[in-house]
XYZ file of C-alpha atoms in Angstrom:
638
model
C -33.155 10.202 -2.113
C -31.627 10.160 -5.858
C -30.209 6.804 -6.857
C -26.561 6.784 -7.018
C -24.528 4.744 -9.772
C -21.768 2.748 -8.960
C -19.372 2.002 -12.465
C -16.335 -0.543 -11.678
C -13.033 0.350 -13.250
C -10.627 -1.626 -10.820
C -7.037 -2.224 -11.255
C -5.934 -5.121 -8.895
C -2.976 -4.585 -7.031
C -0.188 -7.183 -6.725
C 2.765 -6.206 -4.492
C 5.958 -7.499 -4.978
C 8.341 -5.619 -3.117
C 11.716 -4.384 -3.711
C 12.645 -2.412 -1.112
C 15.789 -1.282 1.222
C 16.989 -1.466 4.581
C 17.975 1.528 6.146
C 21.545 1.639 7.897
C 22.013 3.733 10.784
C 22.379 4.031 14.576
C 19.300 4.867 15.405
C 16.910 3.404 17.642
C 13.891 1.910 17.472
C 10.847 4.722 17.768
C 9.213 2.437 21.159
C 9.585 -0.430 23.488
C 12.019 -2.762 21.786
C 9.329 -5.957 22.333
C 12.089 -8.599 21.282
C 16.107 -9.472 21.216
C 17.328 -12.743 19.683
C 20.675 -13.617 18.160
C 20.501 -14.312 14.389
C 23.300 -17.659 15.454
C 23.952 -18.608 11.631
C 27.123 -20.405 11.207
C 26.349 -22.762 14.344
C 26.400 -19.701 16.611
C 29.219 -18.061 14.995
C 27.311 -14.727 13.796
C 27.435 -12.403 16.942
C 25.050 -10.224 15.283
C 21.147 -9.891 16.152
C 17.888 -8.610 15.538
C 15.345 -6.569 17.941
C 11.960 -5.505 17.155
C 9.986 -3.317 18.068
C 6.407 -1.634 18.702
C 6.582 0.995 15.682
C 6.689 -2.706 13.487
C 10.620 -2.130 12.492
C 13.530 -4.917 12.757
C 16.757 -4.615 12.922
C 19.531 -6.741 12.242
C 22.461 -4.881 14.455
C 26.612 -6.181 13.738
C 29.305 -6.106 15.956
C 29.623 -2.598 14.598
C 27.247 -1.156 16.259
C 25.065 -0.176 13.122
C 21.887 -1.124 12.398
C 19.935 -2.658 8.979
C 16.403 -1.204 9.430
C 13.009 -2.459 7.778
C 9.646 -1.859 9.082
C 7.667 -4.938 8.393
C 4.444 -3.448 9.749
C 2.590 -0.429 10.704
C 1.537 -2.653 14.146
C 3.915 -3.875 16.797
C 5.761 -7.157 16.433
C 5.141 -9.127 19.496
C 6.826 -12.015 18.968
C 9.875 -13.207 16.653
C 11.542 -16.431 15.318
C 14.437 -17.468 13.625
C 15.098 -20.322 10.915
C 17.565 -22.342 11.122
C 18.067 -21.291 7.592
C 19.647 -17.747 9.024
C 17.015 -16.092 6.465
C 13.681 -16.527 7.365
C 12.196 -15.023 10.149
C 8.967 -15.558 11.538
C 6.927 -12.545 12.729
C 3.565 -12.495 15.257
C 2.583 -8.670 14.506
C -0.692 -7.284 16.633
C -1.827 -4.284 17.547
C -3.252 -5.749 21.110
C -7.113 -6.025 19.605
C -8.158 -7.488 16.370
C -5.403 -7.372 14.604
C -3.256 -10.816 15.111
C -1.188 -12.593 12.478
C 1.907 -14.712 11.159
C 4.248 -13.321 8.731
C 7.382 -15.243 7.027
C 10.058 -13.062 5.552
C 12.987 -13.436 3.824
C 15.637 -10.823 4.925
C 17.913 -11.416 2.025
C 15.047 -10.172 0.462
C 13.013 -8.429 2.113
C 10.349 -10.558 0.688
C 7.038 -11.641 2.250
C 7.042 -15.778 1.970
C 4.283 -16.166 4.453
C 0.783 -14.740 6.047
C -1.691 -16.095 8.039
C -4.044 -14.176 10.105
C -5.927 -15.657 13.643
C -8.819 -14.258 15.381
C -7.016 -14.832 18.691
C -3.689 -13.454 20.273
C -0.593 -15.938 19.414
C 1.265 -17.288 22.695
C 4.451 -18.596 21.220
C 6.490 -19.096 18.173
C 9.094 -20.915 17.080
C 10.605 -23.055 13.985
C 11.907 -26.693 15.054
C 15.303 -27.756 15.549
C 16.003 -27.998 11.913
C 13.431 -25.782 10.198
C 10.590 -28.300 9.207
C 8.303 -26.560 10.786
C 7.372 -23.411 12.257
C 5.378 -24.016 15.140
C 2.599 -21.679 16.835
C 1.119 -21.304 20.379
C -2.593 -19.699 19.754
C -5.257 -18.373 22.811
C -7.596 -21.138 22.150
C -8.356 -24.936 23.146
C -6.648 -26.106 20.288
C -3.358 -24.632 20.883
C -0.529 -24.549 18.851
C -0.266 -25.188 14.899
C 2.180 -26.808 12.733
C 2.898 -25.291 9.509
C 5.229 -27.327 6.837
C 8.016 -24.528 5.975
C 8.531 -26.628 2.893
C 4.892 -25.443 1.238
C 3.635 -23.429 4.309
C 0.864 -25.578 4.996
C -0.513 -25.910 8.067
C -0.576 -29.894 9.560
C -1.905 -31.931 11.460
C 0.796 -32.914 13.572
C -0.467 -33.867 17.257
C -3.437 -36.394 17.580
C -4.721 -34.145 20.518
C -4.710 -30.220 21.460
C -2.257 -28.852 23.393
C -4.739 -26.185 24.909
C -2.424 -22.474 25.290
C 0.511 -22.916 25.806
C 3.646 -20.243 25.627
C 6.752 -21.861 25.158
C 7.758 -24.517 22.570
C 10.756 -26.462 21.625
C 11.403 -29.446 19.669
C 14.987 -31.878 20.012
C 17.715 -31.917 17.497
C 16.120 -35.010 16.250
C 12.746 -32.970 15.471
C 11.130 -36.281 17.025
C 9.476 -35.071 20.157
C 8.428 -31.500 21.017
C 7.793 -29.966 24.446
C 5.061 -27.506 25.641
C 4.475 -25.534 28.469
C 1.094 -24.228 29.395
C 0.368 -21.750 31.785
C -2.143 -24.134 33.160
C 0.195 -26.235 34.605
C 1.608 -28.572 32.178
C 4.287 -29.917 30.467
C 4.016 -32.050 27.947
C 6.281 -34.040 25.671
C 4.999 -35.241 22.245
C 6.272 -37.830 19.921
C 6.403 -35.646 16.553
C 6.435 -38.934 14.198
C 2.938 -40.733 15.803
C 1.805 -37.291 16.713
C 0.712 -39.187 20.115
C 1.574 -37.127 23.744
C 4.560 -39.150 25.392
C 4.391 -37.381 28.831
C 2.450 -35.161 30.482
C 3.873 -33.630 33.559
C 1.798 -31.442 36.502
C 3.879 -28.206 37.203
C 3.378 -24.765 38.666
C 1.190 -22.056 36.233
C 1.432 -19.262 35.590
C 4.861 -19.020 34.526
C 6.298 -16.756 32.030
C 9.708 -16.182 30.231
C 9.668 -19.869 29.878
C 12.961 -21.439 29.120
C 14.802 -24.877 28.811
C 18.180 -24.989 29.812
C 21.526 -27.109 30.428
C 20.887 -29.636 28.233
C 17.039 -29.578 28.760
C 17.113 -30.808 32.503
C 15.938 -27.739 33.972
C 12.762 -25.724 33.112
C 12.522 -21.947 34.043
C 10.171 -19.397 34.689
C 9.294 -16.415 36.167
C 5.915 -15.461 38.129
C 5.286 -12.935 40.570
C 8.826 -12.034 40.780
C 9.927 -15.020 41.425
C 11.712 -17.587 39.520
C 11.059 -20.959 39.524
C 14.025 -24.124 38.831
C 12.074 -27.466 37.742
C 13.348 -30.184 37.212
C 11.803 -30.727 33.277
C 12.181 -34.690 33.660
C 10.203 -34.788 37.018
C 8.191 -32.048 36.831
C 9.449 -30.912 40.741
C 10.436 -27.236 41.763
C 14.130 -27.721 42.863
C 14.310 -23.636 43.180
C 12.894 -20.755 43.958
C 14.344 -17.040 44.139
C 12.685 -13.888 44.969
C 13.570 -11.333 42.533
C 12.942 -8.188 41.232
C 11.638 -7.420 38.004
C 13.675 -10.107 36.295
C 14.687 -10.463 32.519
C 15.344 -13.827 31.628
C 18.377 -13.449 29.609
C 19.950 -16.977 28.908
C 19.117 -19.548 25.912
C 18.518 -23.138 25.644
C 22.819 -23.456 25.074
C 23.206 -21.469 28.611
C 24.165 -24.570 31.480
C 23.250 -21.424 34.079
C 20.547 -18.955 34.292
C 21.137 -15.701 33.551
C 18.801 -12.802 34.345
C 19.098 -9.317 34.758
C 17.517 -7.616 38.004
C 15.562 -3.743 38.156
C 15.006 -2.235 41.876
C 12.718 0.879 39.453
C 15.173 3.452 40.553
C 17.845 3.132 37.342
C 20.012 0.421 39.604
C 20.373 -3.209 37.915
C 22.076 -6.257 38.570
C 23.008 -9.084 36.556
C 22.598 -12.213 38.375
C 23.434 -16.029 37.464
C 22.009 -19.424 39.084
C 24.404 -22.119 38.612
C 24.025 -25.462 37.466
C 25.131 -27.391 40.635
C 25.521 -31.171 38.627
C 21.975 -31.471 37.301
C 20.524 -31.406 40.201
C 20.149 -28.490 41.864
C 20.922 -24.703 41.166
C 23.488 -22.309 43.270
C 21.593 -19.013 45.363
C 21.863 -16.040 43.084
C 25.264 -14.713 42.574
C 25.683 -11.081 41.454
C 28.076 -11.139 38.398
C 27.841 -7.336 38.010
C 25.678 -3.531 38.568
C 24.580 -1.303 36.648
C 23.122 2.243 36.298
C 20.241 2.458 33.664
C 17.295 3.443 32.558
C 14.503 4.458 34.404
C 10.781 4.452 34.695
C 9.193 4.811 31.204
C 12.620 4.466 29.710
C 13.461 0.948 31.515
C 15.054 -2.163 30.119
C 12.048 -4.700 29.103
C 14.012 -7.196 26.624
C 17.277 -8.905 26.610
C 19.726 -11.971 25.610
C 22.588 -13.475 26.209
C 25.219 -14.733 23.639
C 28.265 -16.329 25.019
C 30.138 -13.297 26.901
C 27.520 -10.373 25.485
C 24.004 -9.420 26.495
C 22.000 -7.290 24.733
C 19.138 -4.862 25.924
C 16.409 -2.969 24.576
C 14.258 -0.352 26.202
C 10.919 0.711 26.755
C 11.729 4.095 24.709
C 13.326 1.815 21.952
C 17.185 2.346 23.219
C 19.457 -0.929 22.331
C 22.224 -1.844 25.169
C 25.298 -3.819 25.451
C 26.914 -5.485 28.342
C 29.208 -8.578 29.290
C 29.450 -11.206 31.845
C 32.559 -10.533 33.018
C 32.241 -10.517 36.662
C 33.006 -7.284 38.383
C 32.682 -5.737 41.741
C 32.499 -1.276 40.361
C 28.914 -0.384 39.296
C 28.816 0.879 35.460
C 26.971 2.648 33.221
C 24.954 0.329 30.817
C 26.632 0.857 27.162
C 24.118 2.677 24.440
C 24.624 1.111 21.321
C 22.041 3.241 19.371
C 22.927 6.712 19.449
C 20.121 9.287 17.828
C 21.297 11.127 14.474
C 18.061 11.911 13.143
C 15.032 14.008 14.126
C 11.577 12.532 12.947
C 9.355 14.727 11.094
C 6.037 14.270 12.034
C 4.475 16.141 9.098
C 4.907 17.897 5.677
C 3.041 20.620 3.736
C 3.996 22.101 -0.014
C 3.607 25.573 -0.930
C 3.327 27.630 -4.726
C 6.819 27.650 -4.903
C 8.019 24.612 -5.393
C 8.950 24.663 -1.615
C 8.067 22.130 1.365
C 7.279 23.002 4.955
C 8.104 20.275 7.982
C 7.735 20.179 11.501
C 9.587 18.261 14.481
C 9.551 18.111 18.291
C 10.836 21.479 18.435
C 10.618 23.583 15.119
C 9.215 24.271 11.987
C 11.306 24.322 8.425
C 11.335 25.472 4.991
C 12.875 23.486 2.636
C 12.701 22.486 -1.082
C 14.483 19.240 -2.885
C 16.435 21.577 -5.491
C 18.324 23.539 -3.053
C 18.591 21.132 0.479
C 18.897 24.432 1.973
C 17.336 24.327 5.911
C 15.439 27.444 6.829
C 13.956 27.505 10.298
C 10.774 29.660 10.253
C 9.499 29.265 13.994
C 8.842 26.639 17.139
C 6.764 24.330 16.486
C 4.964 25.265 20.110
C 4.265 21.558 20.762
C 2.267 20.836 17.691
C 2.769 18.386 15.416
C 0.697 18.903 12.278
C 0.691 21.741 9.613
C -1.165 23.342 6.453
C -0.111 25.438 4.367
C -2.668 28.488 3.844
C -1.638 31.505 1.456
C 1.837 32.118 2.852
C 0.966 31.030 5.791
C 0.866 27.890 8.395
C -2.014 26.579 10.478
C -0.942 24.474 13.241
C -2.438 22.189 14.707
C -1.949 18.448 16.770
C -3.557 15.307 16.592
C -4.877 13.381 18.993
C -5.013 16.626 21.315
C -7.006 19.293 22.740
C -4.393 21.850 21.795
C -5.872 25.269 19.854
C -5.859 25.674 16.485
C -3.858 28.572 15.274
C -2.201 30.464 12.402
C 1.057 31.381 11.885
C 2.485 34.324 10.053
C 5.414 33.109 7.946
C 6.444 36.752 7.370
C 6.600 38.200 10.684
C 6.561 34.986 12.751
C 3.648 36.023 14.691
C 0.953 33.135 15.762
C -2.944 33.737 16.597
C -5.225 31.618 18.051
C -8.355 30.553 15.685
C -9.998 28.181 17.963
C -9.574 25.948 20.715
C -11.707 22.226 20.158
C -13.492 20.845 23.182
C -12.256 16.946 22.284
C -9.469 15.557 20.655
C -8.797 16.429 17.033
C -9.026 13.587 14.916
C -8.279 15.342 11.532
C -8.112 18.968 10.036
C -8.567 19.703 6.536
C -8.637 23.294 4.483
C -10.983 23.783 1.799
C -12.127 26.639 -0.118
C -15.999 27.016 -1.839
C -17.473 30.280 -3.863
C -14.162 32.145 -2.277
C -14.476 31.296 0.872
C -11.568 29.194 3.016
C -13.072 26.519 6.113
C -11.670 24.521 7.766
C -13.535 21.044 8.237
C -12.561 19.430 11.769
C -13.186 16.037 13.429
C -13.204 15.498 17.040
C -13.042 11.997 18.975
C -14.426 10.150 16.045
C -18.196 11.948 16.345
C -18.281 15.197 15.791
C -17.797 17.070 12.555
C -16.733 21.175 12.517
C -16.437 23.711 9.835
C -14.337 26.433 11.069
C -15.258 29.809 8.509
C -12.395 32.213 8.054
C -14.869 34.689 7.206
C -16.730 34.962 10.538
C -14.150 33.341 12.705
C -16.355 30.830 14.035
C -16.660 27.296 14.549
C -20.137 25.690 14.347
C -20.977 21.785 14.216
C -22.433 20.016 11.259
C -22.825 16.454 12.361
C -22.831 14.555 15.312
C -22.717 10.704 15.421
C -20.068 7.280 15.998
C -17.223 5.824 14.270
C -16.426 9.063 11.901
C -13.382 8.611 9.789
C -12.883 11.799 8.075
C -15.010 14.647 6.353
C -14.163 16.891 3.250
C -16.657 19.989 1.756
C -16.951 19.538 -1.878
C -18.363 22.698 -4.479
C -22.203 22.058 -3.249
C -21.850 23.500 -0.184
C -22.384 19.797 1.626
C -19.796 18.262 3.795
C -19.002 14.423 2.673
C -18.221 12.307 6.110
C -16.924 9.122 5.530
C -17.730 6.504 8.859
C -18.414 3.202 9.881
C -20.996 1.564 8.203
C -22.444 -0.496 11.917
C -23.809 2.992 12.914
C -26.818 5.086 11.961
C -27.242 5.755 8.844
C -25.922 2.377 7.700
C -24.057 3.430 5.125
C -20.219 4.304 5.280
C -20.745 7.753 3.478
C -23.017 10.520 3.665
C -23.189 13.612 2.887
C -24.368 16.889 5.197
C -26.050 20.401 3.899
C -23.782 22.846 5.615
C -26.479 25.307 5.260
C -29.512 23.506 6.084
C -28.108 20.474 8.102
C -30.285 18.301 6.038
C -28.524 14.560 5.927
C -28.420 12.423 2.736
C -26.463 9.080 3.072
C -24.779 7.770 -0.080
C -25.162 4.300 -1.127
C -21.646 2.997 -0.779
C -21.138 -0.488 0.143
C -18.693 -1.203 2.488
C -17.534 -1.772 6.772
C -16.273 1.587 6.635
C -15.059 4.744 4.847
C -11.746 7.380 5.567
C -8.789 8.259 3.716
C -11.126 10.957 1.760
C -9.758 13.633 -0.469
C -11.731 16.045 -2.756
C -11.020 18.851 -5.540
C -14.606 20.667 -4.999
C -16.260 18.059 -7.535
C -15.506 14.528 -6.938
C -14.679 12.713 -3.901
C -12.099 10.154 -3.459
C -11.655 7.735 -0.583
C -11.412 4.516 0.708
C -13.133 1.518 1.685
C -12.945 -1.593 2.874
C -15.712 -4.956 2.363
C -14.673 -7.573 5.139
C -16.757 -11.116 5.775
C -15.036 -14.014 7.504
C -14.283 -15.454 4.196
C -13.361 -11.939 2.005
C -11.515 -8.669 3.148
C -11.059 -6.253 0.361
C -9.958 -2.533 0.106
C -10.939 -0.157 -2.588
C -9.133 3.100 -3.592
C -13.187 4.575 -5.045
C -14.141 7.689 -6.599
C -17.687 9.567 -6.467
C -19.606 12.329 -8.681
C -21.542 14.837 -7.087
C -23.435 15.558 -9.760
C -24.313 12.118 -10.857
C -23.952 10.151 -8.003
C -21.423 8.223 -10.258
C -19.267 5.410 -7.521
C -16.625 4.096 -9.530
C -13.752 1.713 -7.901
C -10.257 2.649 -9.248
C -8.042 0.827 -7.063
C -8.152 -2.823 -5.238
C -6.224 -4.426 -3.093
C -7.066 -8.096 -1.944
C -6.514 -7.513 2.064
C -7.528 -5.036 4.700
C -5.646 -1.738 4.892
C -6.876 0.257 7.660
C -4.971 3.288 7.800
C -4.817 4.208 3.503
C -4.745 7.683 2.989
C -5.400 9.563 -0.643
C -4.240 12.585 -1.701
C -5.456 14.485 -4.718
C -3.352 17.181 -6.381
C -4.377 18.489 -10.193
C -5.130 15.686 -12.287
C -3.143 13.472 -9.452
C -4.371 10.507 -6.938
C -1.886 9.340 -4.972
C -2.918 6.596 -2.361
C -0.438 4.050 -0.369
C -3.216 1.269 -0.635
C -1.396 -1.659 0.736
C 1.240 0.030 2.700
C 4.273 -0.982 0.820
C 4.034 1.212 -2.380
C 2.776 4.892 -3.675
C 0.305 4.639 -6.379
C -0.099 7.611 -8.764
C -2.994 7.425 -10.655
C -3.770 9.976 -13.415
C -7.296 10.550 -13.395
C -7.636 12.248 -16.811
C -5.654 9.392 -18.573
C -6.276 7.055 -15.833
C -3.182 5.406 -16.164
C -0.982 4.553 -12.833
C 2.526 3.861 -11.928
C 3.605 3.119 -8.475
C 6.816 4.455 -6.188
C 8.674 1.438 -4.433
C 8.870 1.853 -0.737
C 12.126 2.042 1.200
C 13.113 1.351 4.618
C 9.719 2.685 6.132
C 6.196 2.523 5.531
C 4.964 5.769 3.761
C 2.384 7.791 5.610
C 1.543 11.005 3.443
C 2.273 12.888 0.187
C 2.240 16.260 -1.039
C 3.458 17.092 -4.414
C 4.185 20.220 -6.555
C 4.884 20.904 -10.345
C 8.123 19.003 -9.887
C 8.384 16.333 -7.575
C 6.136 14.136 -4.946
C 7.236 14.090 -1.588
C 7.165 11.114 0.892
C 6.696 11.601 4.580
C 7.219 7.760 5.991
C 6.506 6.686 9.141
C 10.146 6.897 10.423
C 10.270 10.793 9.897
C 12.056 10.602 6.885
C 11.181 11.789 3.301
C 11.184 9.923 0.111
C 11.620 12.065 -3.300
C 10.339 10.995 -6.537
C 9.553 12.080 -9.543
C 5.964 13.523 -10.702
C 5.861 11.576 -14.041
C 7.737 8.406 -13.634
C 8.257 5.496 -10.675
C 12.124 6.999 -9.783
C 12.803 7.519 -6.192
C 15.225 10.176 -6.494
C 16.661 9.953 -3.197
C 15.327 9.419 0.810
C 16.293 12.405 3.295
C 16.888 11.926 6.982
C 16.624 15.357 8.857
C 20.106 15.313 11.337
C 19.953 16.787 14.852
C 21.713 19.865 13.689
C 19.259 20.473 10.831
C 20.927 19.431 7.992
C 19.760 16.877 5.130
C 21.426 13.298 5.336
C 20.781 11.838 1.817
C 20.516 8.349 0.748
C-alpha cells in the first residue's frame, strides 16, 4: 500500500449568525411536537410559538401569520419560555444519540446556549423569574440547574431527584416541585438545596400539570386522568377518557382537555374546581370535527378564551371555550401557499431544473419564468444529463430512469433491489456511469455504454461513493467496520480494494472533478468532536484539511463546480471556497437550513430544507433574494 500524505491547511469556522425569519401561513412540514403561549406583558401577548419535528419554530400573532426559523435539522421535543419573553429554551433530538439544550434569543436569532447529554431530557423549564433554567434528564441524577445569568450549570439540590418529567418552581423561586414517574412528588427548598417533602403518588403519569393555585396535580395514564390533591399526595379523581390533550396551564382553576374517539370527532371537556377540594364529572364545553388518523391533533394550549392545536401532519388550529351545543369544524389557521421542492439540478444554460410532489420545472433566476417539462412520476430527485433528466428517489426501491426533455418521453435504466441511498453521474475516458448506493452497503456503477448495472463493493455503514479519472471508485464509510479506515478506494476493473489512510469516525458528503476528492469527516472522543471539510490527491495521496468546524455535523454535503467548493459545514452558512486561490467567503442562511447547491457561470443556487431556494451571487457573500414556489407555480420572492 503507498503511503498517503496528509498536509493541514485549516480555516476554523466561527458562526455568528445573522439570519431571518420567514413570514407566512404555512405550516409546519410534521407533527407540531409543542404549543406554548409566549405570555410577555404578564399574559397580555396572545401570540405563541409551536415547534415542530422538521426543527422549525414559529412565533404565530393574532393574525394568523407565522415568523418561521428552523433552529435544527432534528426535531424539537421539548420547549421553554423565559420570563424574559426572549429566550427560549430548546431540547432538540432525533430519538437516538442525538440529545441536547439550546438557548436562543429570538430577537436575535442568536444561539446563547448549548449543552449536549448522552441521555434523553424529561422536562424543561426556566423558574418563576428566570434564574434558572431547569432540566429533567433519563438518569439517577435527574434534573440540572443551570444559572441563566452565566449559563453554568449548579449545584442546587443536596440530593438527586432521580427522572422526573415535570418541574415548577413558586413565584418566590424558593422551593421547586418534581414529579417522577416513579411515584413521587417532591418539594425542595431552593435556598438550603435540602428536599422539604416527599410525597408517594400514582406513576406513570404524563402531561403533568399543577393547577388552581397549585392544590391540584394532574395527569394522564392509560387514558385516564388522574386529580391529586398536590398537598396530600391523595387521588381525589379519576376520569376515563379518550385520547386526552391536556390543554390548561398552571393559571387555569379547571382542567381543560380536549378528547379524540380516532374517527375525526373531538370534544373539549373541562373538570371544575369544586372549592379546593374536589373536581366536577367531565362537562362537555363543545364538539368538533377534525383531523384524522395520521393527520390527528397531538399538541395543544389554552390561553384565557383560545386554544390552540397542532397536528400530526404539522397543521396549526384555533378554537374557543365558549360553550356550545352545534358540532363545528376545527378552524385551520395555517393555510398552504407554497409547494416544497425537494430537489434542484443546473444545466449549460444558465437554467435550473426542480421537482415537487407532482411535477418537474425549468426555471432560471434572470427570467422567473415557470416552465413545466413533465410529472415528476413520484420521484423526488433529479440530474441533469446532456439535455436530459435522470430521475430517481431516495430512500426507495423505485427504478431509475431517463427522461427526454425534448419529447417528454421517459425509459427505464434500471430498477435497484434495496433502497437507494445516493446517485451520482460521472464521466471517465468518455464514458458517463452512474455510481449508486443501496441501504448503506452496497456500491453500483451503472455504464451507459452497456446498459448494465454491476456491483463494486459490498460492506456496512457506506456513506457515499464517487469515480475519480483512475478508473477506481472512492467510498467514503464508517470507520468501526472492515477496513478500518473511513475511505477507500475500489478498482472498478479489477475489484482490487485499497483503503486510504484517513483518520476519522466516518466519511460522506464526497464530491470529485476526476482528480481530487473532496469530502467530509468527522473525529469524535467523549472529550473532542470535530468536522473537517478535507481534500485528497490521487496521484500523491496528498490529505489536506481545508475546512473545520469545532462540533459534529452529520449531514454536510460538498459540492464542487470549476474551481468552486461549496460545503454547508455547520448548517447555518454556505462556504465557497476557491480552490485555486483558496480564499473563502460564506452565504448567510435565512429562514431554513440549506441542504444543496448547484451553481452556474452566474449565480449559486440554494435548495433549503423548507423547499425554498436561496440566490446568491458566484463571487461575493450577497443573497440576492429567497424564492418560495406558490401552489399555482409561480415564484414568491423575498
Amino acid at each position: 500500500m503507498k503511503k498517503t500524505l496528509f498536509f493541514t491547511l485549516i480555516f476554523f469556522l466561527i458562526l455568528p449568525v445573522f439570519s431571518q425569519t420567514h413570514i407566512s401561513t404555512e405550516s409546519h412540514q410534521s407533527s407540531v411536537t409543542n404549543i406554548v403561549m409566549m405570555n410577555k406583558n404578564g399574559g397580555l401577548d396572545t401570540s405563541f410559538l409551536s415547534t415542530g419535528d422538521d426543527g422549525f419554530i414559529v412565533k404565530w400573532t393574532g393574525d394568523n401569520l407565522g415568523e418561521h426559523y428552523q433552529i435544527s435539522d432534528v426535531g424539537i421535543k421539548l420547549v421553554a419560555i423565559s420570563p424574559n419573553g426572549n429566550d427560549i429554551a430548546l431540547y432538540e433530538s432525533d430519538g437516538g444519540s442525538i440529545n441536547k439544550i439550546t438557548v436562543w434569543d429570538w430577537t436575535t436569532l442568536k444561539r446563547k446556549y448549548m449543552k449536549k447529554f448522552s441521555d434523553s431530557i424529561t422536562a424543561l423549564t426556566f423558574s418563576a423569574n428566570g434564574t434558572y433554567l431547569i432540566a429533567g434528564t433519563a438518569t439517577v441524577d435527574g434534573a440540572i440547574f443551570i444559572r441563566t445569568s452565566n449559563w453554568q450549570i449548579v449545584d442546587k439540590l443536596k440530593t438527586n431527584t432521580s427522572i422526573v418529567n415535570y418541574i415548577q418552581t413558586s413565584d418566590t423561586e424558593k422551593t421547586c416541585v418534581m414529579y417522577s414517574p416513579s411515584g413521587n412528588l417532591s418539594y425542595f427548598d431552593m435556598q438550603n438545596g435540602k428536599l422539604k417533602q416527599k410525597l408517594n403518588v400514582i406513576q406513570g403519569l404524563t402531561q403533568t400539570l399543577l393547577f388552581n393555585n397549585n392544590y391540584f396535580l394532574a395527569g394522564v395514564r392509560d387514558n385516564t386522568i388522574y386529580i391529586i390533591n398536590a398537598f396530600k399526595g391523595t387521588i381525589i379523581s379519576t376520569v376515563k377518557t379518550t385520547n386526552p390533550i391536556i390543554l390548561s396551564s398552571p393559571t387555569d382553576n379547571n382542567l381543560y382537555y380536549l378528547e379524540n374517539d380516532e374517527k375525526g370527532n373531538y370534544e373539549l371537556k373541562m373538570l371544575e374546581n369544586m372549592e379546593n377540594k374536589s373536581v366536577s364529572n367531565p362537562r362537555i364545553i363543545k364538539s368538533f370535527k377534525g383531523p384524522r388518523g395520521q393527520n390527528s391533533i397531538c399538541s395543544g394550549t389554552k390561553n384565557f378564551t383560545n386554544i390552540f392545536l397542532g397536528s400530526r401532519n404539522g397543521t396549526i388550529y384555533k378554537a374557543d371555550t365558549e360553550a356550545s351545543i352545534t358540532t363545528t369544524n376545527l378552524q385551520e389557521i395555517t393555510k398552504k401557499a407554497y409547494s416544497k421542492i425537494y430537489d434542484i439540478a443546473s444545466n449549460d444554460k444558465n437554467e435550473f431544473y426542480f421537482i415537487n410532489d407532482n411535477s418537474i420545472y425549468i426555471s432560471s433566476y434572470k427570467t422567473g419564468f415557470v416552465e413545466k417539462i413533465s410529472d415528476s412520476m413520484g420521484q423526488n430527485k433529479i440530474i441533469s444529463y446532456k439535455g436530459n433528466l435522470i430521475l430517481w428517489s431516495k430512500s426507495s426501491k423505485q427504478s431509475v430512469s431517463i427522461l427526454s426533455i425534448d419529447n417528454k418521453t421517459t425509459e427505464e435504466l434500471f430498477t435497484p433491489k434495496n433502497s437507494i441511498q445516493n446517485l451520482q453521474l460521472f464521466s471517465v475516458n468518455d464514458n458517463d456511469y452512474l455510481v449508486e448506493i443501496e441501504s448503506n452497503s452496497e456500491v453500483n456503477i451503472y455504464d451507459f455504454k452497456t446498459k448494465k448495472l454491476r456491483n463494486i463493493y459490498s460492506g456496512t455503514g457506506i456513506q457515499d461513493a464517487v469515480l475519480a479519472n483512475d478508473n477506481k471508485v472512492y467510498i467514503s464509510k464508517s470507520s468501526s467496520t472492515l477496513p478500518l479506515v473511513p475511505l477507500i478506494c475500489v478498482d472498478i476493473n479489477t475489484y482490487e480494494t485499497v483503503p486510504i489512510s484517513l483518520t476519522g469516525n466516518v466519511a460522506f458528503g464526497l464530491s470529485t472533478n476526476g482528480n481530487m476528492i473532496y469530502g467530509i469527516y468527522l473525529q469524535s472522543n467523549e472529550e473532542v468532536k470535530s468536522t473537517y471539510v478535507f481534500s485528497y490527491n490521487i496521484s500523491n495521496k496528498m490529505i489536506s484539511n481545508i475546512l473545520k468546524f469545532s462540533d459534529e455535523d452529520s449531514e454536510a454535503f460538498t459540492y464542487l463546480s470549476n474551481s468552486t467548493l461549496l460545503t454547508n459545514i455547520g448548517k447555518n452558512k454556505v462556504y465557497n471556497y476557491n480552490i485555486s486561490t483558496k480564499k473563502r467567503f460564506s452565504y448567510d442562511r435565512t429562514a431554513s437550513i440549506p441542504i444543496k447547491t448547484v451553481q452556474n457561470t452566474e449565480n449559486v443556487a440554494i435548495l433549503n430544507s423548507n423547499g425554498s431556494i436561496s440566490w446568491c451571487n458566484n463571487t461575493s457573500a450577497n443573497i440576492l433574494s429567497d424564492w418560495y414556489l406558490t401552489i399555482d407555480n409561480q415564484w414568491y420572492e423575498f
